[in-house]
Short mmCIF file of C-alpha atoms in Angstrom, two decimals:
data_model
loop_
_atom_site.label_atom_id
_atom_site.label_comp_id
_atom_site.label_asym_id
_atom_site.label_seq_id
_atom_site.Cartn_x
_atom_site.Cartn_y
_atom_site.Cartn_z
CA MET M 1 136.98 35.26 130.92
CA ARG M 2 138.23 31.71 130.40
CA LYS M 3 141.81 32.89 130.11
CA TYR M 4 141.85 35.12 133.19
CA TYR M 5 139.16 33.81 135.52
CA LEU M 6 137.21 30.68 134.65
CA GLY M 7 140.03 28.51 133.35
CA GLN M 8 140.38 26.66 130.05
CA ASP M 9 139.14 23.34 131.47
CA LEU M 10 135.84 24.61 132.88
CA LYS M 11 132.94 22.62 131.45
CA ILE M 12 129.99 24.68 130.28
CA SER M 13 126.81 23.57 132.02
CA SER M 14 123.90 22.47 129.86
CA GLU M 15 121.89 25.03 131.87
CA ALA M 16 124.23 27.90 131.00
CA VAL M 17 122.80 30.78 129.02
CA VAL M 18 125.12 32.46 126.53
CA LEU M 19 124.17 36.01 125.57
CA ARG M 20 125.82 37.84 122.71
CA ARG M 21 124.21 41.30 122.97
CA GLU M 22 125.69 43.56 125.61
CA SER M 23 122.30 45.02 126.61
CA GLU M 24 120.87 41.52 127.19
CA LEU M 25 123.97 40.48 129.12
CA ILE M 26 123.79 43.50 131.43
CA ALA M 27 120.08 42.94 132.12
CA ALA M 28 120.69 39.26 132.84
CA ILE M 29 123.58 39.99 135.21
CA GLN M 30 121.52 42.55 137.09
CA ASN M 31 118.52 40.22 137.40
CA THR M 32 120.19 36.83 137.99
CA PRO M 33 121.85 36.10 141.33
CA TYR M 34 125.39 34.62 141.08
CA SER M 35 125.67 35.38 137.38
CA ILE M 36 128.87 36.48 135.69
CA GLY M 37 129.60 38.25 132.42
CA ALA M 38 132.08 40.54 130.70
CA PHE M 39 131.21 43.89 129.17
CA SER M 40 132.65 47.38 128.85
CA LEU M 41 133.98 48.95 132.06
CA ALA M 42 133.47 52.33 130.37
CA TYR M 43 129.76 51.55 129.99
CA ALA M 44 129.48 50.33 133.58
CA ILE M 45 131.12 53.50 134.93
CA SER M 46 129.23 55.90 132.65
CA HIS M 47 125.86 54.35 133.51
CA LYS M 48 126.68 53.77 137.18
CA LEU M 49 125.62 50.14 136.88
CA PRO M 50 125.10 48.36 140.21
CA VAL M 51 127.33 45.38 139.35
CA ASN M 52 130.41 43.99 141.05
CA HIS M 53 133.64 44.47 139.16
CA LEU M 54 135.92 41.44 139.02
CA SER M 55 139.41 41.85 140.48
CA LEU M 56 142.08 39.57 139.02
CA ASN M 57 145.04 38.58 141.17
CA GLY M 58 144.05 41.33 143.60
CA VAL M 59 143.98 44.02 140.88
CA GLU M 60 140.77 46.05 140.48
CA PRO M 61 139.44 46.83 136.99
CA SER M 62 139.91 50.59 137.28
CA LEU M 63 140.77 53.07 134.54
CA GLU M 64 144.10 53.71 136.25
CA ASN M 65 145.00 50.01 136.44
CA ILE M 66 144.08 49.57 132.79
CA LYS M 67 146.18 52.59 131.78
CA ASN M 68 149.14 51.16 133.71
CA ASN M 69 148.72 47.66 132.18
CA LYS M 70 148.07 46.17 135.63
CA TYR M 71 144.61 44.77 134.88
CA PRO M 72 145.01 42.04 132.24
CA MET M 73 141.46 41.40 130.97
CA VAL M 74 141.20 44.16 128.37
CA ILE M 75 139.58 44.10 124.96
CA PRO M 76 141.23 46.59 122.59
CA ILE M 77 139.03 48.44 120.13
CA GLY M 78 140.63 49.51 116.87
CA ILE M 79 139.81 50.92 113.48
CA THR M 80 140.70 49.23 110.20
CA ILE M 81 140.30 51.15 106.95
CA LYS M 82 141.12 50.76 103.28
CA LYS M 83 144.45 52.10 102.05
CA THR M 84 142.56 54.84 100.21
CA PRO M 85 139.49 55.51 102.36
CA ALA M 86 136.58 57.78 101.48
CA LYS M 87 137.04 61.39 102.55
CA SER M 88 134.46 61.08 105.34
CA VAL M 89 136.17 57.96 106.72
CA LYS M 90 139.56 59.67 106.67
CA GLU M 91 138.10 62.71 108.46
CA PHE M 92 136.55 60.47 111.13
CA VAL M 93 139.80 58.56 111.72
CA ASN M 94 141.78 61.79 111.85
CA TYR M 95 139.36 63.13 114.46
CA ALA M 96 139.40 59.89 116.48
CA MET M 97 143.21 59.95 116.55
CA SER M 98 143.43 63.69 117.31
CA GLN M 99 143.83 65.11 120.80
CA ALA M 100 140.18 66.26 120.73
CA GLY M 101 139.01 62.77 119.76
CA LYS M 102 141.08 61.14 122.48
CA GLU M 103 139.72 63.62 125.04
CA GLU M 104 136.16 62.79 123.93
CA LEU M 105 136.80 59.06 124.37
CA ALA M 106 138.35 59.67 127.80
CA LYS M 107 135.26 61.71 128.81
CA HIS M 108 133.26 58.52 128.24
CA ASN M 109 135.64 56.44 130.36
CA PHE M 110 137.55 54.75 127.56
CA VAL M 111 141.28 54.28 128.06
CA VAL M 112 143.13 55.61 125.04
CA PHE M 113 146.45 54.04 124.10
CA THR M 114 148.78 55.43 121.48
CA GLN M 115 149.08 53.22 118.41
CA LYS M 116 152.42 51.44 118.14
CA LYS M 117 153.86 51.61 114.64
#
């Protein structure tokens, strides 16, 4: 949020509350007027959360704008595994990277990008 919205020079107020758990952050945003926070757009859409979504430079945080690299404030989620993973780990990663896995993620409003090698 500092990079795209608040600015690097913004001083943090001594009255500011920093929350690290997404569930606590969402509850605080919903119950505190004029609050701001960053959490998963996929979660917000899936749970129909009554929060305002922050546009940046006139660009809405929509799934389409994220897919088209128009909305800049994105947090990629990845998977890191050992070179020789356990069979169950390999099966999970294979599923996650398969068309069926990607479709399942998309059903839950995650934007799936193809890994660049």
